[in-house]
Amino acid sequence: MPPRPLVIQVINPNTSEAMTATIAAAARVVAAPGNEILAVCPQEGAPSIEGHFDEAVAALGVLEQVRLGREAGVDGHIIACFGDPGLLAARELARAPVIGIAEAAMHFATLVATRFSIVTTLPRTLVIARHLLHQYGFERHCAELHAIDLPVLALEDGSGVAQEKVRAQCIQAIERDGSGAVVLGCGGMADLARQLTHELGVPVIDGVSAAVKMIEALAALGLRTSKQGDLAYPLAKPLSGRFAGLNER
């Protein structure tokens, strides 16, 4: 009997509908035939995520979307921001697997190269990426981090300037860092990976696509988020205001 088609929820933690569409398209390109990509973003929050404050705001929207996805019975959740905001909290709330795109991209990079570089948006986000490298245990695999020094939403302004800067930084990473792969450090770059891989001749990895394939692999293996230990469901408490009912299951 063929496997049941999956429904994979892809959460863009910012409120940009245009970026959500870009992320959704990249996810659908790699999803296995029959699997559905349910791309969503919060109605309230930050229009882009470019710092610790933005991530804290975005994490609340991520949790709300995870709750809705859990109620809809989705087979996996993807947090499509390179800071992976709210990842562990989302895993507490979810039954199905939850994958952050930074985590996914870094894992995939280590499978195809011994050293990788990261290309992201604003210089201030380099610190956040470094924190994640240490958190996930990949600091020894990352040769260098680069920023195009443009805001996230420049990727959606239609000028092509941000995309060309991403390309230039990828070339620099390959030539100067001695890296065998490049990780794209923003969900809004998701549509650039395939063309850059073809053009530059090295793996250029988009975390959205990587996360889709991780969800599919976990589903094929019958693996879900462990509810033993710290990822058990949140303790039942009478949450108030906008948080009321968030941890119901």
PDB file of C-alpha atoms in Angstrom:
ATOM      1  CA  MET A   1       0.000   0.000   0.000  1.00  0.00           C
ATOM      2  CA  PRO A   2       1.476   3.426  -0.948  1.00  0.00           C
ATOM      3  CA  PRO A   3       2.152   5.831   1.918  1.00  0.00           C
ATOM      4  CA  ARG A   4      -0.507   8.348   2.840  1.00  0.00           C
ATOM      5  CA  PRO A   5       0.160  11.844   1.431  1.00  0.00           C
ATOM      6  CA  LEU A   6       1.562  14.232   4.008  1.00  0.00           C
ATOM      7  CA  VAL A   7       0.437  17.720   4.950  1.00  0.00           C
ATOM      8  CA  ILE A   8       3.479  19.795   5.887  1.00  0.00           C
ATOM      9  CA  GLN A   9       2.881  23.137   7.556  1.00  0.00           C
ATOM     10  CA  VAL A  10       5.491  25.750   6.598  1.00  0.00           C
ATOM     11  CA  ILE A  11       5.395  28.706   8.970  1.00  0.00           C
ATOM     12  CA  ASN A  12       6.877  32.013   7.881  1.00  0.00           C
ATOM     13  CA  PRO A  13       7.288  33.696  11.296  1.00  0.00           C
ATOM     14  CA  ASN A  14       7.049  37.215   9.876  1.00  0.00           C
ATOM     15  CA  THR A  15       3.861  38.797   8.527  1.00  0.00           C
ATOM     16  CA  SER A  16       5.004  39.235   4.907  1.00  0.00           C
ATOM     17  CA  GLU A  17       2.567  37.522   2.535  1.00  0.00           C
ATOM     18  CA  ALA A  18       5.019  37.952  -0.365  1.00  0.00           C
ATOM     19  CA  MET A  19       7.794  36.166   1.504  1.00  0.00           C
ATOM     20  CA  THR A  20       5.369  33.453   2.559  1.00  0.00           C
ATOM     21  CA  ALA A  21       4.595  32.863  -1.121  1.00  0.00           C
ATOM     22  CA  THR A  22       8.318  32.665  -1.980  1.00  0.00           C
ATOM     23  CA  ILE A  23       8.893  30.150   0.795  1.00  0.00           C
ATOM     24  CA  ALA A  24       5.850  28.104  -0.204  1.00  0.00           C
ATOM     25  CA  ALA A  25       6.980  27.874  -3.823  1.00  0.00           C
ATOM     26  CA  ALA A  26      10.432  26.623  -2.807  1.00  0.00           C
ATOM     27  CA  ALA A  27       8.885  24.013  -0.524  1.00  0.00           C
ATOM     28  CA  ARG A  28       6.518  22.749  -3.222  1.00  0.00           C
ATOM     29  CA  VAL A  29       9.350  22.282  -5.719  1.00  0.00           C
ATOM     30  CA  VAL A  30      10.991  19.621  -3.536  1.00  0.00           C
ATOM     31  CA  ALA A  31       7.966  18.066  -1.819  1.00  0.00           C
ATOM     32  CA  ALA A  32       7.276  14.485  -2.847  1.00  0.00           C
ATOM     33  CA  PRO A  33       4.361  14.010  -5.275  1.00  0.00           C
ATOM     34  CA  GLY A  34       1.054  14.081  -3.455  1.00  0.00           C
ATOM     35  CA  ASN A  35       2.358  15.829  -0.367  1.00  0.00           C
ATOM     36  CA  GLU A  36       0.684  19.138   0.465  1.00  0.00           C
ATOM     37  CA  ILE A  37       2.523  22.272   1.569  1.00  0.00           C
ATOM     38  CA  LEU A  38       0.400  24.403   3.875  1.00  0.00           C
ATOM     39  CA  ALA A  39       2.201  27.769   3.995  1.00  0.00           C
ATOM     40  CA  VAL A  40       1.100  30.196   6.691  1.00  0.00           C
ATOM     41  CA  CYS A  41       2.235  33.315   8.510  1.00  0.00           C
ATOM     42  CA  PRO A  42       0.910  35.105  11.601  1.00  0.00           C
ATOM     43  CA  GLN A  43      -1.539  37.959  11.233  1.00  0.00           C
ATOM     44  CA  GLU A  44       0.201  39.909  13.980  1.00  0.00           C
ATOM     45  CA  GLY A  45       3.888  40.455  14.629  1.00  0.00           C
ATOM     46  CA  ALA A  46       6.952  41.776  12.836  1.00  0.00           C
ATOM     47  CA  PRO A  47       7.086  42.307   9.038  1.00  0.00           C
ATOM     48  CA  SER A  48      10.655  40.970   9.082  1.00  0.00           C
ATOM     49  CA  ILE A  49      12.875  39.267  11.648  1.00  0.00           C
ATOM     50  CA  GLU A  50      16.267  40.878  12.096  1.00  0.00           C
ATOM     51  CA  GLY A  51      17.203  40.657  15.749  1.00  0.00           C
ATOM     52  CA  HIS A  52      16.539  39.124  19.143  1.00  0.00           C
ATOM     53  CA  PHE A  53      13.511  41.343  19.799  1.00  0.00           C
ATOM     54  CA  ASP A  54      11.924  40.421  16.465  1.00  0.00           C
ATOM     55  CA  GLU A  55      12.529  36.746  17.209  1.00  0.00           C
ATOM     56  CA  ALA A  56      10.820  37.007  20.598  1.00  0.00           C
ATOM     57  CA  VAL A  57       7.774  38.630  18.999  1.00  0.00           C
ATOM     58  CA  ALA A  58       7.777  36.096  16.159  1.00  0.00           C
ATOM     59  CA  ALA A  59       7.978  33.111  18.499  1.00  0.00           C
ATOM     60  CA  LEU A  60       4.470  33.833  19.773  1.00  0.00           C
ATOM     61  CA  GLY A  61       3.112  33.772  16.223  1.00  0.00           C
ATOM     62  CA  VAL A  62       4.969  30.531  15.554  1.00  0.00           C
ATOM     63  CA  LEU A  63       3.384  28.867  18.587  1.00  0.00           C
ATOM     64  CA  GLU A  64      -0.091  29.973  17.549  1.00  0.00           C
ATOM     65  CA  GLN A  65       0.429  28.548  14.056  1.00  0.00           C
ATOM     66  CA  VAL A  66       1.801  25.294  15.485  1.00  0.00           C
ATOM     67  CA  ARG A  67      -1.316  25.000  17.648  1.00  0.00           C
ATOM     68  CA  LEU A  68      -3.525  25.492  14.599  1.00  0.00           C
ATOM     69  CA  GLY A  69      -1.478  23.002  12.608  1.00  0.00           C
ATOM     70  CA  ARG A  70      -1.675  20.453  15.410  1.00  0.00           C
ATOM     71  CA  GLU A  71      -5.465  20.839  15.533  1.00  0.00           C
ATOM     72  CA  ALA A  72      -5.598  20.354  11.751  1.00  0.00           C
ATOM     73  CA  GLY A  73      -3.561  17.151  12.057  1.00  0.00           C
ATOM     74  CA  VAL A  74      -0.550  18.194   9.955  1.00  0.00           C
ATOM     75  CA  ASP A  75       2.330  15.740   9.668  1.00  0.00           C
ATOM     76  CA  GLY A  76       5.101  18.226  10.385  1.00  0.00           C
ATOM     77  CA  HIS A  77       5.869  21.874  11.027  1.00  0.00           C
ATOM     78  CA  ILE A  78       8.686  23.960   9.536  1.00  0.00           C
ATOM     79  CA  ILE A  79       9.825  27.239  11.090  1.00  0.00           C
ATOM     80  CA  ALA A  80      10.957  29.170   8.022  1.00  0.00           C
ATOM     81  CA  CYS A  81      13.187  31.806   9.587  1.00  0.00           C
ATOM     82  CA  PHE A  82      16.938  31.311   9.907  1.00  0.00           C
ATOM     83  CA  GLY A  83      16.895  32.227  13.593  1.00  0.00           C
ATOM     84  CA  ASP A  84      14.635  29.205  14.258  1.00  0.00           C
ATOM     85  CA  PRO A  85      12.508  31.333  16.635  1.00  0.00           C
ATOM     86  CA  GLY A  86      10.544  29.391  19.218  1.00  0.00           C
ATOM     87  CA  LEU A  87      11.845  26.030  18.008  1.00  0.00           C
ATOM     88  CA  LEU A  88      12.030  24.151  21.309  1.00  0.00           C
ATOM     89  CA  ALA A  89       8.794  25.663  22.600  1.00  0.00           C
ATOM     90  CA  ALA A  90       7.117  24.604  19.354  1.00  0.00           C
ATOM     91  CA  ARG A  91       8.414  21.067  19.852  1.00  0.00           C
ATOM     92  CA  GLU A  92       6.827  20.996  23.292  1.00  0.00           C
ATOM     93  CA  LEU A  93       3.509  22.078  21.823  1.00  0.00           C
ATOM     94  CA  ALA A  94       3.593  19.789  18.774  1.00  0.00           C
ATOM     95  CA  ARG A  95       3.133  16.069  18.373  1.00  0.00           C
ATOM     96  CA  ALA A  96       4.448  15.987  14.816  1.00  0.00           C
ATOM     97  CA  PRO A  97       8.103  16.867  14.070  1.00  0.00           C
ATOM     98  CA  VAL A  98       9.128  20.539  14.093  1.00  0.00           C
ATOM     99  CA  ILE A  99      12.169  21.543  12.032  1.00  0.00           C
ATOM    100  CA  GLY A 100      13.904  24.925  11.937  1.00  0.00           C
ATOM    101  CA  ILE A 101      15.434  25.912   8.622  1.00  0.00           C
ATOM    102  CA  ALA A 102      18.807  26.906  10.087  1.00  0.00           C
ATOM    103  CA  GLU A 103      19.089  23.551  11.833  1.00  0.00           C
ATOM    104  CA  ALA A 104      18.073  21.700   8.659  1.00  0.00           C
ATOM    105  CA  ALA A 105      20.440  23.595   6.376  1.00  0.00           C
ATOM    106  CA  MET A 106      23.413  23.124   8.691  1.00  0.00           C
ATOM    107  CA  HIS A 107      22.754  19.396   8.975  1.00  0.00           C
ATOM    108  CA  PHE A 108      22.528  19.016   5.206  1.00  0.00           C
ATOM    109  CA  ALA A 109      25.696  21.068   4.641  1.00  0.00           C
ATOM    110  CA  THR A 110      27.714  18.675   6.813  1.00  0.00           C
ATOM    111  CA  LEU A 111      26.498  15.758   4.699  1.00  0.00           C
ATOM    112  CA  VAL A 112      27.906  17.159   1.463  1.00  0.00           C
ATOM    113  CA  ALA A 113      30.981  19.138   2.576  1.00  0.00           C
ATOM    114  CA  THR A 114      33.481  19.228   5.431  1.00  0.00           C
ATOM    115  CA  ARG A 115      33.265  23.034   5.676  1.00  0.00           C
ATOM    116  CA  PHE A 116      30.480  25.412   4.822  1.00  0.00           C
ATOM    117  CA  SER A 117      29.890  29.164   4.842  1.00  0.00           C
ATOM    118  CA  ILE A 118      26.704  31.054   5.659  1.00  0.00           C
ATOM    119  CA  VAL A 119      25.362  34.008   3.647  1.00  0.00           C
ATOM    120  CA  THR A 120      22.691  36.043   5.411  1.00  0.00           C
ATOM    121  CA  THR A 121      21.119  39.515   5.356  1.00  0.00           C
ATOM    122  CA  LEU A 122      22.095  42.142   7.948  1.00  0.00           C
ATOM    123  CA  PRO A 123      25.435  42.035   9.825  1.00  0.00           C
ATOM    124  CA  ARG A 124      23.648  42.074  13.190  1.00  0.00           C
ATOM    125  CA  THR A 125      22.132  38.666  12.413  1.00  0.00           C
ATOM    126  CA  LEU A 126      25.593  37.116  12.101  1.00  0.00           C
ATOM    127  CA  VAL A 127      25.747  36.947  15.891  1.00  0.00           C
ATOM    128  CA  ILE A 128      22.471  35.030  16.006  1.00  0.00           C
ATOM    129  CA  ALA A 129      23.766  32.596  13.380  1.00  0.00           C
ATOM    130  CA  ARG A 130      26.931  32.057  15.420  1.00  0.00           C
ATOM    131  CA  HIS A 131      24.842  31.292  18.495  1.00  0.00           C
ATOM    132  CA  LEU A 132      22.925  28.672  16.512  1.00  0.00           C
ATOM    133  CA  LEU A 133      26.133  27.113  15.205  1.00  0.00           C
ATOM    134  CA  HIS A 134      27.242  26.570  18.789  1.00  0.00           C
ATOM    135  CA  GLN A 135      23.818  25.436  19.945  1.00  0.00           C
ATOM    136  CA  TYR A 136      23.591  22.808  17.195  1.00  0.00           C
ATOM    137  CA  GLY A 137      27.238  21.773  17.449  1.00  0.00           C
ATOM    138  CA  PHE A 138      28.297  22.896  13.973  1.00  0.00           C
ATOM    139  CA  GLU A 139      30.752  25.678  14.883  1.00  0.00           C
ATOM    140  CA  ARG A 140      33.751  23.592  13.728  1.00  0.00           C
ATOM    141  CA  HIS A 141      32.119  22.941  10.373  1.00  0.00           C
ATOM    142  CA  CYS A 142      31.434  26.591   9.529  1.00  0.00           C
ATOM    143  CA  ALA A 143      34.352  28.393   7.886  1.00  0.00           C
ATOM    144  CA  GLU A 144      32.864  31.898   7.847  1.00  0.00           C
ATOM    145  CA  LEU A 145      29.684  33.953   7.868  1.00  0.00           C
ATOM    146  CA  HIS A 146      28.849  36.721   5.393  1.00  0.00           C
ATOM    147  CA  ALA A 147      26.136  39.402   5.261  1.00  0.00           C
ATOM    148  CA  ILE A 148      24.813  41.175   2.169  1.00  0.00           C
ATOM    149  CA  ASP A 149      24.098  44.205   4.400  1.00  0.00           C
ATOM    150  CA  LEU A 150      20.535  44.613   3.182  1.00  0.00           C
ATOM    151  CA  PRO A 151      17.308  44.130   5.152  1.00  0.00           C
ATOM    152  CA  VAL A 152      15.260  40.965   4.751  1.00  0.00           C
ATOM    153  CA  LEU A 153      12.468  42.660   2.808  1.00  0.00           C
ATOM    154  CA  ALA A 154      14.951  43.797   0.135  1.00  0.00           C
ATOM    155  CA  LEU A 155      14.643  40.229  -1.138  1.00  0.00           C
ATOM    156  CA  GLU A 156      11.014  40.982  -2.021  1.00  0.00           C
ATOM    157  CA  ASP A 157      11.321  44.492  -3.530  1.00  0.00           C
ATOM    158  CA  GLY A 158      11.605  43.261  -7.134  1.00  0.00           C
ATOM    159  CA  SER A 159      14.857  45.119  -7.894  1.00  0.00           C
ATOM    160  CA  GLY A 160      17.096  42.044  -7.910  1.00  0.00           C
ATOM    161  CA  VAL A 161      19.795  43.935  -5.986  1.00  0.00           C
ATOM    162  CA  ALA A 162      19.611  41.687  -2.946  1.00  0.00           C
ATOM    163  CA  GLN A 163      19.709  38.546  -5.076  1.00  0.00           C
ATOM    164  CA  GLU A 164      22.834  39.760  -6.875  1.00  0.00           C
ATOM    165  CA  LYS A 165      24.490  40.523  -3.550  1.00  0.00           C
ATOM    166  CA  VAL A 166      23.681  37.013  -2.352  1.00  0.00           C
ATOM    167  CA  ARG A 167      25.325  35.619  -5.486  1.00  0.00           C
ATOM    168  CA  ALA A 168      28.431  37.763  -4.991  1.00  0.00           C
ATOM    169  CA  GLN A 169      28.765  36.725  -1.352  1.00  0.00           C
ATOM    170  CA  CYS A 170      28.397  33.059  -2.288  1.00  0.00           C
ATOM    171  CA  ILE A 171      31.220  33.413  -4.795  1.00  0.00           C
ATOM    172  CA  GLN A 172      33.373  35.124  -2.173  1.00  0.00           C
ATOM    173  CA  ALA A 173      32.623  32.374   0.329  1.00  0.00           C
ATOM    174  CA  ILE A 174      33.734  29.685  -2.112  1.00  0.00           C
ATOM    175  CA  GLU A 175      36.876  31.512  -3.221  1.00  0.00           C
ATOM    176  CA  ARG A 176      38.100  32.890   0.126  1.00  0.00           C
ATOM    177  CA  ASP A 177      36.774  30.549   2.800  1.00  0.00           C
ATOM    178  CA  GLY A 178      37.741  27.230   1.277  1.00  0.00           C
ATOM    179  CA  SER A 179      34.183  26.046   1.825  1.00  0.00           C
ATOM    180  CA  GLY A 180      32.638  23.175  -0.078  1.00  0.00           C
ATOM    181  CA  ALA A 181      29.074  24.361   0.463  1.00  0.00           C
ATOM    182  CA  VAL A 182      27.134  27.540   1.175  1.00  0.00           C
ATOM    183  CA  VAL A 183      24.105  27.831   3.456  1.00  0.00           C
ATOM    184  CA  LEU A 184      21.605  30.577   2.637  1.00  0.00           C
ATOM    185  CA  GLY A 185      20.760  32.312   5.905  1.00  0.00           C
ATOM    186  CA  CYS A 186      17.250  33.626   5.265  1.00  0.00           C
ATOM    187  CA  GLY A 187      13.936  32.051   4.345  1.00  0.00           C
ATOM    188  CA  GLY A 188      13.483  34.767   1.729  1.00  0.00           C
ATOM    189  CA  MET A 189      16.474  33.346  -0.161  1.00  0.00           C
ATOM    190  CA  ALA A 190      14.733  30.001  -0.594  1.00  0.00           C
ATOM    191  CA  ASP A 191      14.186  30.418  -4.337  1.00  0.00           C
ATOM    192  CA  LEU A 192      17.881  31.080  -5.092  1.00  0.00           C
ATOM    193  CA  ALA A 193      19.529  27.819  -4.071  1.00  0.00           C
ATOM    194  CA  ARG A 194      18.990  25.675  -7.156  1.00  0.00           C
ATOM    195  CA  GLN A 195      20.181  28.267  -9.650  1.00  0.00           C
ATOM    196  CA  LEU A 196      23.223  29.151  -7.551  1.00  0.00           C
ATOM    197  CA  THR A 197      24.125  25.487  -7.112  1.00  0.00           C
ATOM    198  CA  HIS A 198      24.011  25.044 -10.876  1.00  0.00           C
ATOM    199  CA  GLU A 199      25.887  28.250 -11.614  1.00  0.00           C
ATOM    200  CA  LEU A 200      28.612  27.988  -8.973  1.00  0.00           C
ATOM    201  CA  GLY A 201      29.191  24.263  -9.075  1.00  0.00           C
ATOM    202  CA  VAL A 202      28.972  23.714  -5.298  1.00  0.00           C
ATOM    203  CA  PRO A 203      26.010  22.846  -3.075  1.00  0.00           C
ATOM    204  CA  VAL A 204      24.090  25.989  -2.107  1.00  0.00           C
ATOM    205  CA  ILE A 205      21.611  24.931   0.534  1.00  0.00           C
ATOM    206  CA  ASP A 206      18.237  26.455   1.311  1.00  0.00           C
ATOM    207  CA  GLY A 207      16.900  25.451   4.712  1.00  0.00           C
ATOM    208  CA  VAL A 208      13.254  25.454   3.614  1.00  0.00           C
ATOM    209  CA  SER A 209      13.852  22.706   1.053  1.00  0.00           C
ATOM    210  CA  ALA A 210      16.100  20.810   3.455  1.00  0.00           C
ATOM    211  CA  ALA A 211      13.439  20.942   6.166  1.00  0.00           C
ATOM    212  CA  VAL A 212      10.747  19.595   3.819  1.00  0.00           C
ATOM    213  CA  LYS A 213      12.886  16.557   3.053  1.00  0.00           C
ATOM    214  CA  MET A 214      13.627  16.068   6.771  1.00  0.00           C
ATOM    215  CA  ILE A 215       9.922  16.042   7.592  1.00  0.00           C
ATOM    216  CA  GLU A 216       9.288  13.528   4.817  1.00  0.00           C
ATOM    217  CA  ALA A 217      12.123  11.300   6.034  1.00  0.00           C
ATOM    218  CA  LEU A 218      10.916  11.368   9.645  1.00  0.00           C
ATOM    219  CA  ALA A 219       7.395  10.507   8.493  1.00  0.00           C
ATOM    220  CA  ALA A 220       8.711   7.584   6.426  1.00  0.00           C
ATOM    221  CA  LEU A 221      10.502   6.284   9.518  1.00  0.00           C
ATOM    222  CA  GLY A 222       7.427   6.748  11.686  1.00  0.00           C
ATOM    223  CA  LEU A 223       9.198   9.210  13.985  1.00  0.00           C
ATOM    224  CA  ARG A 224       7.480  12.017  15.849  1.00  0.00           C
ATOM    225  CA  THR A 225       8.550  14.506  18.492  1.00  0.00           C
ATOM    226  CA  SER A 226       9.388  12.699  21.733  1.00  0.00           C
ATOM    227  CA  LYS A 227       7.091  13.498  24.617  1.00  0.00           C
ATOM    228  CA  GLN A 228       9.554  12.141  27.144  1.00  0.00           C
ATOM    229  CA  GLY A 229      11.542  14.653  29.180  1.00  0.00           C
ATOM    230  CA  ASP A 230      11.835  18.336  28.319  1.00  0.00           C
ATOM    231  CA  LEU A 231       9.794  18.095  25.103  1.00  0.00           C
ATOM    232  CA  ALA A 232       6.749  16.749  26.911  1.00  0.00           C
ATOM    233  CA  TYR A 233       3.616  18.812  26.367  1.00  0.00           C
ATOM    234  CA  PRO A 234       3.594  22.085  28.341  1.00  0.00           C
ATOM    235  CA  LEU A 235       2.219  21.765  31.838  1.00  0.00           C
ATOM    236  CA  ALA A 236      -1.489  22.548  31.877  1.00  0.00           C
ATOM    237  CA  LYS A 237      -1.936  26.018  33.300  1.00  0.00           C
ATOM    238  CA  PRO A 238      -4.723  28.602  33.148  1.00  0.00           C
ATOM    239  CA  LEU A 239      -3.090  30.874  30.586  1.00  0.00           C
ATOM    240  CA  SER A 240      -4.783  34.244  30.299  1.00  0.00           C
ATOM    241  CA  GLY A 241      -5.523  36.812  27.606  1.00  0.00           C
ATOM    242  CA  ARG A 242      -4.265  36.033  24.112  1.00  0.00           C
ATOM    243  CA  PHE A 243      -2.506  32.933  25.453  1.00  0.00           C
ATOM    244  CA  ALA A 244      -5.689  31.267  26.692  1.00  0.00           C
ATOM    245  CA  GLY A 245      -5.978  27.756  25.286  1.00  0.00           C
ATOM    246  CA  LEU A 246      -2.553  27.813  23.620  1.00  0.00           C
ATOM    247  CA  ASN A 247      -1.362  24.657  25.332  1.00  0.00           C
ATOM    248  CA  GLU A 248      -4.607  22.695  25.172  1.00  0.00           C
ATOM    249  CA  ARG A 249      -4.247  19.268  23.568  1.00  0.00           C
TER     250      ARG A 249
END
